[in-house]
Coordinates of C-alpha atoms in Angstrom, one line a residue:
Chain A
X1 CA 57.1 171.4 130.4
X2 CA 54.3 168.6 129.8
X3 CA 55.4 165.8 127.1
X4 CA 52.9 163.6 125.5
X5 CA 53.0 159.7 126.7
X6 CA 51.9 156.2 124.4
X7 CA 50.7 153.2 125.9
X8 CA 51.3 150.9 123.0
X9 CA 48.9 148.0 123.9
X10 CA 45.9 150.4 124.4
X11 CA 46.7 153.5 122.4
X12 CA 46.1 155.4 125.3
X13 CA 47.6 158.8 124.9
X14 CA 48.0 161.3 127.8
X15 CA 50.1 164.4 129.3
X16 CA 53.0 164.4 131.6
X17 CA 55.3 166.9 133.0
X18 CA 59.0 166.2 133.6
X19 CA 58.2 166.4 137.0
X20 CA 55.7 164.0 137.3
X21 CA 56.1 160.3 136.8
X22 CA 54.5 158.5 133.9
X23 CA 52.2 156.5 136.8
X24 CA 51.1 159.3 138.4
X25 CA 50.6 161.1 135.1
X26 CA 48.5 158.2 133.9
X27 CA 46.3 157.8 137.2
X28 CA 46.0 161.7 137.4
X29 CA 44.5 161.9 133.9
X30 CA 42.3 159.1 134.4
X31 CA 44.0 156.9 132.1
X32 CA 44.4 153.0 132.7
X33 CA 46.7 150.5 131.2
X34 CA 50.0 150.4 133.3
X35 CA 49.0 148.6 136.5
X36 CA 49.2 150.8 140.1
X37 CA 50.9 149.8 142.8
X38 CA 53.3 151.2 145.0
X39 CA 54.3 154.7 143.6
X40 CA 57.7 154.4 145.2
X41 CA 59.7 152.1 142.9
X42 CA 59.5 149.6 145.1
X43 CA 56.5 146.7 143.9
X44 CA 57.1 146.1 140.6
X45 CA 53.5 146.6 138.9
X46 CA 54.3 149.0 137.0
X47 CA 57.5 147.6 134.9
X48 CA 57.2 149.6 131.2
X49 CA 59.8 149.5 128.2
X50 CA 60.2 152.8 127.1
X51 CA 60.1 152.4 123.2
X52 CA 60.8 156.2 122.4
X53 CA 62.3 159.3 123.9
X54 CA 64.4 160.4 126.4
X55 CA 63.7 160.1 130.2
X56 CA 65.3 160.6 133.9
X57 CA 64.5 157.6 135.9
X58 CA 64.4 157.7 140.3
X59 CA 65.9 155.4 142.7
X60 CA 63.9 152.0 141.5
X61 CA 64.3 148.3 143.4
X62 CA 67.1 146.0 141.8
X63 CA 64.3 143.4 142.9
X64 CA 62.6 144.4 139.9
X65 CA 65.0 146.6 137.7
X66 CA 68.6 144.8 136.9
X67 CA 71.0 146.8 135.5
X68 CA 70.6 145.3 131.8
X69 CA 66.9 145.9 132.5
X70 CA 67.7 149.7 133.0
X71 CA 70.1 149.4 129.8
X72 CA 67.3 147.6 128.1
X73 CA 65.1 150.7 129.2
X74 CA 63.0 148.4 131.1
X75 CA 61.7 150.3 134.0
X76 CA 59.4 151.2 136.8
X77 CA 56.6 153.9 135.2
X78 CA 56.3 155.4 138.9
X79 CA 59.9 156.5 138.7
X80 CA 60.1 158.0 135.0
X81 CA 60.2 161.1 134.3
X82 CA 59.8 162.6 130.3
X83 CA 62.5 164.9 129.0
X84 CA 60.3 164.2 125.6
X85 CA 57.6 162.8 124.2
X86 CA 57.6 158.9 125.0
X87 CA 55.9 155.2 123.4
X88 CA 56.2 152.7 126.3
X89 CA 55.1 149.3 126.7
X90 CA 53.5 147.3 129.4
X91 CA 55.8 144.3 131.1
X92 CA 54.1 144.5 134.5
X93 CA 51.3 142.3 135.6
X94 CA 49.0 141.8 138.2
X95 CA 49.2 138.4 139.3
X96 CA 46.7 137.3 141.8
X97 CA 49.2 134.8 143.3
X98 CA 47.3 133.1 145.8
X99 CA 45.1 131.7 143.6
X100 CA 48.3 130.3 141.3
X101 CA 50.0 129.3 144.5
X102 CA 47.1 126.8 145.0
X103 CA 47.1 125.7 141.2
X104 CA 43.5 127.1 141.1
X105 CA 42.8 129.4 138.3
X106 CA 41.9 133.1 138.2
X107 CA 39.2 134.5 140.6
X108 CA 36.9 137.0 138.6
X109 CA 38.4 140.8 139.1
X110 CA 36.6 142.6 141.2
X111 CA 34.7 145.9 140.1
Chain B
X1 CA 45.1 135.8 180.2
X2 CA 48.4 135.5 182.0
X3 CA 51.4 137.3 179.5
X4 CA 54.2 134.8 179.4
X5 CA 56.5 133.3 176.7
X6 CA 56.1 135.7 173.6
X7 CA 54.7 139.3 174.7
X8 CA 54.7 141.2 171.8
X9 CA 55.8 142.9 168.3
X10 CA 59.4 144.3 169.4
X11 CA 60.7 145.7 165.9
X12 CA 61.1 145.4 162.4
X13 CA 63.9 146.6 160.0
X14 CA 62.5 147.7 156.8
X15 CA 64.6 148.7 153.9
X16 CA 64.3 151.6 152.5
X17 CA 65.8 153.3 148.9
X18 CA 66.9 156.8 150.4
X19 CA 67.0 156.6 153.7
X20 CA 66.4 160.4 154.5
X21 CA 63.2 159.9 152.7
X22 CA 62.3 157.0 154.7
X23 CA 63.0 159.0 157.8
X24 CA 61.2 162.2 156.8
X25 CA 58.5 160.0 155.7
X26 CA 58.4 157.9 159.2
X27 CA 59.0 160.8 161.6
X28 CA 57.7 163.6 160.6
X29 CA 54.1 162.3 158.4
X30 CA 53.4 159.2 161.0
X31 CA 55.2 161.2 163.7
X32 CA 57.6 158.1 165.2
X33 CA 60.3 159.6 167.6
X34 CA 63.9 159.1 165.9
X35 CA 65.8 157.6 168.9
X36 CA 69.1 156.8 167.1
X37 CA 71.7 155.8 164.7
X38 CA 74.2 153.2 164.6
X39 CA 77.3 152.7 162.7
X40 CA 75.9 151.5 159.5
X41 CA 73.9 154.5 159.2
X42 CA 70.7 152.4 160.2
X43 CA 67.9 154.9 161.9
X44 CA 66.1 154.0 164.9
X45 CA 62.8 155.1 165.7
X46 CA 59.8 154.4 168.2
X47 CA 56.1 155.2 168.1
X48 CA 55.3 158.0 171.1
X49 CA 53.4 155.5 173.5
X50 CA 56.6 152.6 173.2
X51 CA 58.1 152.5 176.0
X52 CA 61.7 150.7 174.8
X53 CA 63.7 152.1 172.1
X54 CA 62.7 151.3 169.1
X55 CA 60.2 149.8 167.1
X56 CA 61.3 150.4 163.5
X57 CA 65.0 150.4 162.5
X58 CA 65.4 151.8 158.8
X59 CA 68.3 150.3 156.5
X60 CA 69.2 152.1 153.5
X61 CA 69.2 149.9 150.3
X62 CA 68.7 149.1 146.5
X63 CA 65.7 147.1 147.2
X64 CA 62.6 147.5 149.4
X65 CA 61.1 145.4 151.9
X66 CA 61.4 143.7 155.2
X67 CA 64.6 141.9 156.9
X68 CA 63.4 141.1 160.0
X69 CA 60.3 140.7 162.2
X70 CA 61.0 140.4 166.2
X71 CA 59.0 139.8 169.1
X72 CA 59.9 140.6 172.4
X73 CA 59.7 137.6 175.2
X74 CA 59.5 137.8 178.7
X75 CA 62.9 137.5 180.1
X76 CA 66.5 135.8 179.4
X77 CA 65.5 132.6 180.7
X78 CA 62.3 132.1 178.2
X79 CA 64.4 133.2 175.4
X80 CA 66.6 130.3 176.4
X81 CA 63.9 127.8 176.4
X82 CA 62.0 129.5 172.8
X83 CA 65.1 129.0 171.5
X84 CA 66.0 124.9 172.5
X85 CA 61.8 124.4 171.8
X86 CA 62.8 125.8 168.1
X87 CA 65.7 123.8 167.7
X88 CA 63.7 120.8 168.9
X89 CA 61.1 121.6 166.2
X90 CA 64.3 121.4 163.5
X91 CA 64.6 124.6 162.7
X92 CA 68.0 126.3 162.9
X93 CA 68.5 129.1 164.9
X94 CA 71.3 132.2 165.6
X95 CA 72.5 134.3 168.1
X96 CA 73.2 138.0 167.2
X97 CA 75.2 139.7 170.2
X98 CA 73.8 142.4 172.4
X99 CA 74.4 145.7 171.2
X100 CA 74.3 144.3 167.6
X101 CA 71.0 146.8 167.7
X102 CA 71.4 149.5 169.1
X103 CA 70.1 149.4 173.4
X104 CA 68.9 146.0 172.9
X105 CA 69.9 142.8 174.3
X106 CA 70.8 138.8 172.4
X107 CA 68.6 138.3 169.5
X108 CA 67.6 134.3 168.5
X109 CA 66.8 134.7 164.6
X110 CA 65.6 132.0 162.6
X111 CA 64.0 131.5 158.7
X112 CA 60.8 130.4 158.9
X113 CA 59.1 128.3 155.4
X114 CA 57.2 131.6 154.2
X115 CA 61.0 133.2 153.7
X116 CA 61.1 135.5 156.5
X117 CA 63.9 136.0 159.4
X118 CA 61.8 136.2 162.3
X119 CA 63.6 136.9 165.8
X120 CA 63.0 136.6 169.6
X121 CA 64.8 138.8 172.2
X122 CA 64.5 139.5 175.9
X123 CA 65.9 142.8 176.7
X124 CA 65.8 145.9 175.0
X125 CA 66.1 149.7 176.6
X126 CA 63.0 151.4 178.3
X127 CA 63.3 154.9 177.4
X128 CA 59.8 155.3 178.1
X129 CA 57.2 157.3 176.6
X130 CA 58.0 160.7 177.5
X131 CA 56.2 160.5 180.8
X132 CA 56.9 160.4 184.5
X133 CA 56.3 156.8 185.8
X134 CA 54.8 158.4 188.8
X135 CA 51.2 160.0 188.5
X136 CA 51.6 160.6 185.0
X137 CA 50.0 163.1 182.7
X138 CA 47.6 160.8 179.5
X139 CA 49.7 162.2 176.6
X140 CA 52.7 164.3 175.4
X141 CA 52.9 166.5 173.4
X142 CA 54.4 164.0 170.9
X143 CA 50.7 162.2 170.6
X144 CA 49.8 165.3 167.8
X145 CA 53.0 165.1 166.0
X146 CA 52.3 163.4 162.7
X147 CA 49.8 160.9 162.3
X148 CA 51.1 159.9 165.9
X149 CA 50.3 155.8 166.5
X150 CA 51.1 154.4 169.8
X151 CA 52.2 151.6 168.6
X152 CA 53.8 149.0 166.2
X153 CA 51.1 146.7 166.0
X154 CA 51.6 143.7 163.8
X155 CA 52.9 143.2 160.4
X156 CA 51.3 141.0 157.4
X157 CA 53.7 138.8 155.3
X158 CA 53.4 136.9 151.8
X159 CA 55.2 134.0 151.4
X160 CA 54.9 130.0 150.5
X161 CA 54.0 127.4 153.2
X162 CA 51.9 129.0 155.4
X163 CA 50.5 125.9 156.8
X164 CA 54.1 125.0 157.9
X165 CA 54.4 128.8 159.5
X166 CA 51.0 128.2 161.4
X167 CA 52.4 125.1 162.9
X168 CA 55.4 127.2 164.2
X169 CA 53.8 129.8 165.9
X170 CA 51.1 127.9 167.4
X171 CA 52.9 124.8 168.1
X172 CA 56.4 126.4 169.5
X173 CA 55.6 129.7 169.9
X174 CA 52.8 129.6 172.1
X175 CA 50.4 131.6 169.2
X176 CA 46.9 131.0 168.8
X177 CA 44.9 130.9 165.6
X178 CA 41.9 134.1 165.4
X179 CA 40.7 134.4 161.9
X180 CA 41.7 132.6 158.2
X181 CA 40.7 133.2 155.2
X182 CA 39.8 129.4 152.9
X183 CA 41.5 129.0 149.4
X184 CA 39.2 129.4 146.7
X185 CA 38.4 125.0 146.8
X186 CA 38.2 125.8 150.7
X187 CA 40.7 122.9 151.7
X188 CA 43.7 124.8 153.1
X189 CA 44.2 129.1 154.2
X190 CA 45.4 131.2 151.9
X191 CA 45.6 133.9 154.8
X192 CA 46.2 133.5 158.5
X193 CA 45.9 136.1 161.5
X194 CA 47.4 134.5 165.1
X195 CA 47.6 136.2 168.3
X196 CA 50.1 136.0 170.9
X197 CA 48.2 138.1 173.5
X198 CA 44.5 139.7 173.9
X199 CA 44.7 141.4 169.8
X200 CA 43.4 140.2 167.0
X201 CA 46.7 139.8 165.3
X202 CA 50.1 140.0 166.3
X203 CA 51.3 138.9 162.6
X204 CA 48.9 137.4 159.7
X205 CA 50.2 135.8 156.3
X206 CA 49.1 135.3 153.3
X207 CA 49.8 132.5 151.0
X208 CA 52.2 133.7 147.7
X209 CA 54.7 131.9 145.7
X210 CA 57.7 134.5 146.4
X211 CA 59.2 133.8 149.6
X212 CA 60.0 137.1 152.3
X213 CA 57.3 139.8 151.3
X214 CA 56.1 142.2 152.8
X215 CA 52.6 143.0 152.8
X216 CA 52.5 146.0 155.3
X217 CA 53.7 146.6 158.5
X218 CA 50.5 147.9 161.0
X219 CA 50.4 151.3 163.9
X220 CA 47.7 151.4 166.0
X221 CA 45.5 154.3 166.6
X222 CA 43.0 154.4 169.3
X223 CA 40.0 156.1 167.5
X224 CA 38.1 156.2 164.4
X225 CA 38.5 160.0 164.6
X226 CA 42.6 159.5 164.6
X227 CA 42.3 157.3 161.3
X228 CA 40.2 159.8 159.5
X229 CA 42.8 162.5 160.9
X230 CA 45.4 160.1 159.5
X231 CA 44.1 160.0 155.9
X232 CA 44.2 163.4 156.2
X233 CA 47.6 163.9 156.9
X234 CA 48.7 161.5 154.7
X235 CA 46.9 163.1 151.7
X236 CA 48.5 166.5 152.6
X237 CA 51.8 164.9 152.7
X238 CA 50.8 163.6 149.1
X239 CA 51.7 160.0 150.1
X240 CA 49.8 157.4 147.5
X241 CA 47.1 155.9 149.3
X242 CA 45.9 152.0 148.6
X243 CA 42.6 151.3 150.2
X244 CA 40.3 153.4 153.1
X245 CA 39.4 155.0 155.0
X246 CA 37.5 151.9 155.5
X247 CA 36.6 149.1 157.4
X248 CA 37.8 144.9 157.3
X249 CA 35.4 142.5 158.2
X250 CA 38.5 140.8 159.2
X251 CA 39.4 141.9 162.9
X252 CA 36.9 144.6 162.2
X253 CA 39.8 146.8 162.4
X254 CA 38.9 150.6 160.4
X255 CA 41.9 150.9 158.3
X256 CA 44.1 152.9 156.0
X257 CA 47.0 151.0 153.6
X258 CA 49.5 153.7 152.0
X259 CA 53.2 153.3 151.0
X260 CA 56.2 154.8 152.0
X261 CA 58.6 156.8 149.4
X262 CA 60.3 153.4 148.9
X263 CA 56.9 151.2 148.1
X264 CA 56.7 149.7 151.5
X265 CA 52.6 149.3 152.1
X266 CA 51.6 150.6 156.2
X267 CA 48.8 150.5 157.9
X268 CA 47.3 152.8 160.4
X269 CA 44.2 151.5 162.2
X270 CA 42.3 151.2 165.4
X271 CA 39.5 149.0 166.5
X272 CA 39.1 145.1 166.3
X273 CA 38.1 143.1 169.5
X274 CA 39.8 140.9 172.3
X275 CA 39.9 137.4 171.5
X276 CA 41.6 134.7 173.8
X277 CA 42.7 131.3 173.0
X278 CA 39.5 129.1 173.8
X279 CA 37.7 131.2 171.1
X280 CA 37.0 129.2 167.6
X281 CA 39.1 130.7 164.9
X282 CA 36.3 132.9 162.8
X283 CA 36.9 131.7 159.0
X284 CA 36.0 133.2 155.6
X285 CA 35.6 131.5 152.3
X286 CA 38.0 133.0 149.6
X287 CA 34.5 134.7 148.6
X288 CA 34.2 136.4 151.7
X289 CA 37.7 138.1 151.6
X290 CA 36.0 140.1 148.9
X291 CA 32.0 140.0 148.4
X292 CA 31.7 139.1 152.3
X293 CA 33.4 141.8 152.9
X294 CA 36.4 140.3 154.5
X295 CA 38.9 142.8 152.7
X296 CA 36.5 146.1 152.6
X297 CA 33.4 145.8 154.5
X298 CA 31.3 149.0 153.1
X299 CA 32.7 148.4 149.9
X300 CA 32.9 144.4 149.3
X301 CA 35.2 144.2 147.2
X302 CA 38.8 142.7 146.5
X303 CA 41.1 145.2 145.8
X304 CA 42.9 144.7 143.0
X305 CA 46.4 145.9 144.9
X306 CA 45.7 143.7 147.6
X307 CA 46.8 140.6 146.5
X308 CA 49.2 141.3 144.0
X309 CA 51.6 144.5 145.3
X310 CA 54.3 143.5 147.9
X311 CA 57.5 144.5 148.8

């Protein structure tokens, strides 16, 4: 069964079954807006807060995921999975770090 | 060049969040040999072509990433004197008992300023490779399991203070500088590749605020053919790729980065060439890493992921 999924910030709207993650669902579709990393729970990129409906969630890192995050429904979009339709939105960034390390300002992304 | 002192990449423990994931994903897609398991449930497992007993040691837990990094040295005596030249440098060292690992000797650890627990040991079981010693045959049957490397072949880690880390390895450890990458104002690295033999990297960092991260841990393949054969595999096995088939103008190795089910970035990869010490570290400007071609060289371009994903 395929539930509908909301990126708030972009109003990006896209399917995803209950056995796909919201990540995978995203990149799959062609969608952008939650960054992608890892696909295995274990990076970080893709932190959401899922605003609205009702999920199962995979083995994420505690790195990245406490257990009031999870309670807060703060969570890794590579490891959700929609039991309904769901609003979520974007916490995770892509920092370019070595450049903040340094105290030097953003590089220009790449194409 | 004469191989004393440090000799190699021994093993790394990687954590992993289900372990039988970890193994399915390490034995059966990149084809490792699983040669055991200890008491805390960790799993052992070597690449076909190692000759001791393991290269990668998996540990089940609620985070990803790397514990340790080891290198093997030549014999009981030099881990002696590593150890005393370490302490001498001021940093603090610590035994772990043989057996702690399973069929491998004393270990020296020590915390180096990027985060990371890296160790030294002298002895660790030669299985060997599946072949007779004695007029042996090129390959076992184990070379076409999986993706199949022959080896562990480096590792890259993110972490603070690289400068200090350089001085460590080159200054105690007997490591020589290949290639760096310049930060963006081009006084200082933001990445380092050193050498402790004839390769173009034994283990490379890159500069990053959080301390202990692992960027990916590296197999070698011996051909271009094996790569493309590799991204093939991988893609069957559905496992998310990051960037390649492609090739760095770093090391010029031809490349593939991917993750394992738990978000731990590998590398399979052949190629590169044979530096020695006398040779002049090659350098690229932060621009280089990406336009130059550093990074991607068909594609010159800085992938987004490679900076900023880590475990």
């Amino acid at each position: 069964m395929s539930h509908q999924v909301l990126i708030e910030e972009t109003g990006e709207r896209y399917d995803c079954g209950e056995h796909e993650s919201l990540l995978v669902a995203m990149a799959r579709s062609g969608r952008r807006g939650i960054p992608l990393g890892c696909r295995g729970g274990g990076c970080g990129v893709c932190k959401v807060q899922v605003t609205s409906g009702d999920f199962t969630a995979g083995v994420m890192s505690r790195q990245h995921v406490s257990e009031d995050d999870q309670a807060r429904r703060c969570v890794l979009a590579c490891r959700v999975f929609p039991r309904a339709d769901v609003s979520v939105k974007v916490l995770g960034k892509m920092h370019r770090a070595v450049c903040t390390a340094a105290g030097l300002g953003p590089v220009p992304a790449s194409k | 060049m004469a191989m004393t002192g440090v000799l190699r990449p021994g093993h790394a423990q990687l954590r992993v969040m289900n372990l039988e994931d970890g193994v399915r994903h390490y034995r059966d897609v990149l084809g490792m040999v699983e040669t055991g398991r200890d008491a805390q449930g960790r799993v052992y497992l070597k690449c076909w072509d190692e000759r001791d007993h393991s290269s990668l040691i998996l540990r089940e837990a609620d985070r990803a990433g790397i514990d340790f990094f080891a290198f093997k040295v030549l014999d009981p005596a030099t881990l002696d004197t590593l150890e005393s030249d370490l302490r001498a440098y001021g940093l603090t060292t610590e035994r772990f008992p043989a057996g702690e690992l399973l069929e491998t000797g004393e270990r020296v650890r020590f915390e180096i300023p990027s985060g990371h627990l890296i160790e030294l040991y002298a002895e660790k079981t030669a299985v060997g490779n599946g072949l007779q010693v004695l007029n042996p045959a090129p390959w076992t049957p184990a070379k076409e399991n999986g993706v199949a490397p022959v080896r562990l072949d480096h590792c890259l880690l993110y972490g603070p203070n690289i400068a200090e880390v350089q001085k460590i390895f080159t200054e105690v450890l007997g490591f020589y500088l290949v290639e760096r990458v310049l930060t963006p104002d081009g006084d200082g690295n933001a990445a380092i590749w050193m050498s402790c033999s004839h390769k173009v990297h034994d283990i490379a960092f890159v500069e990053h605020p959080e301390p202990g991260k692992l960027h990916h841990l590296s197999f070698l393949l011996e051909t271009w053919e094996e790569v493309l054969r590799a991204a093939d595999i991988l893609s069957m096995n559905k496992v998310p790729l990051d960037i390649g088939p492609t090739r760095h103008g770093v090391t010029r190795g031809c490349t593939i980065y991917a993750w394992d089910p738990s978000g731990n970035r590998f590398e399979t990869f052949m190629g590169g060439y044979q530096p020695y010490p006398d040779y002049a570290p090659t350098t690229w400007t932060f621009d280089g890493l990406g336009a130059g071609g550093g990074l991607d060289y068909p594609q010159r371009k800085l992938h987004e992921s490679f900076l900023t994903v880590v475990s």
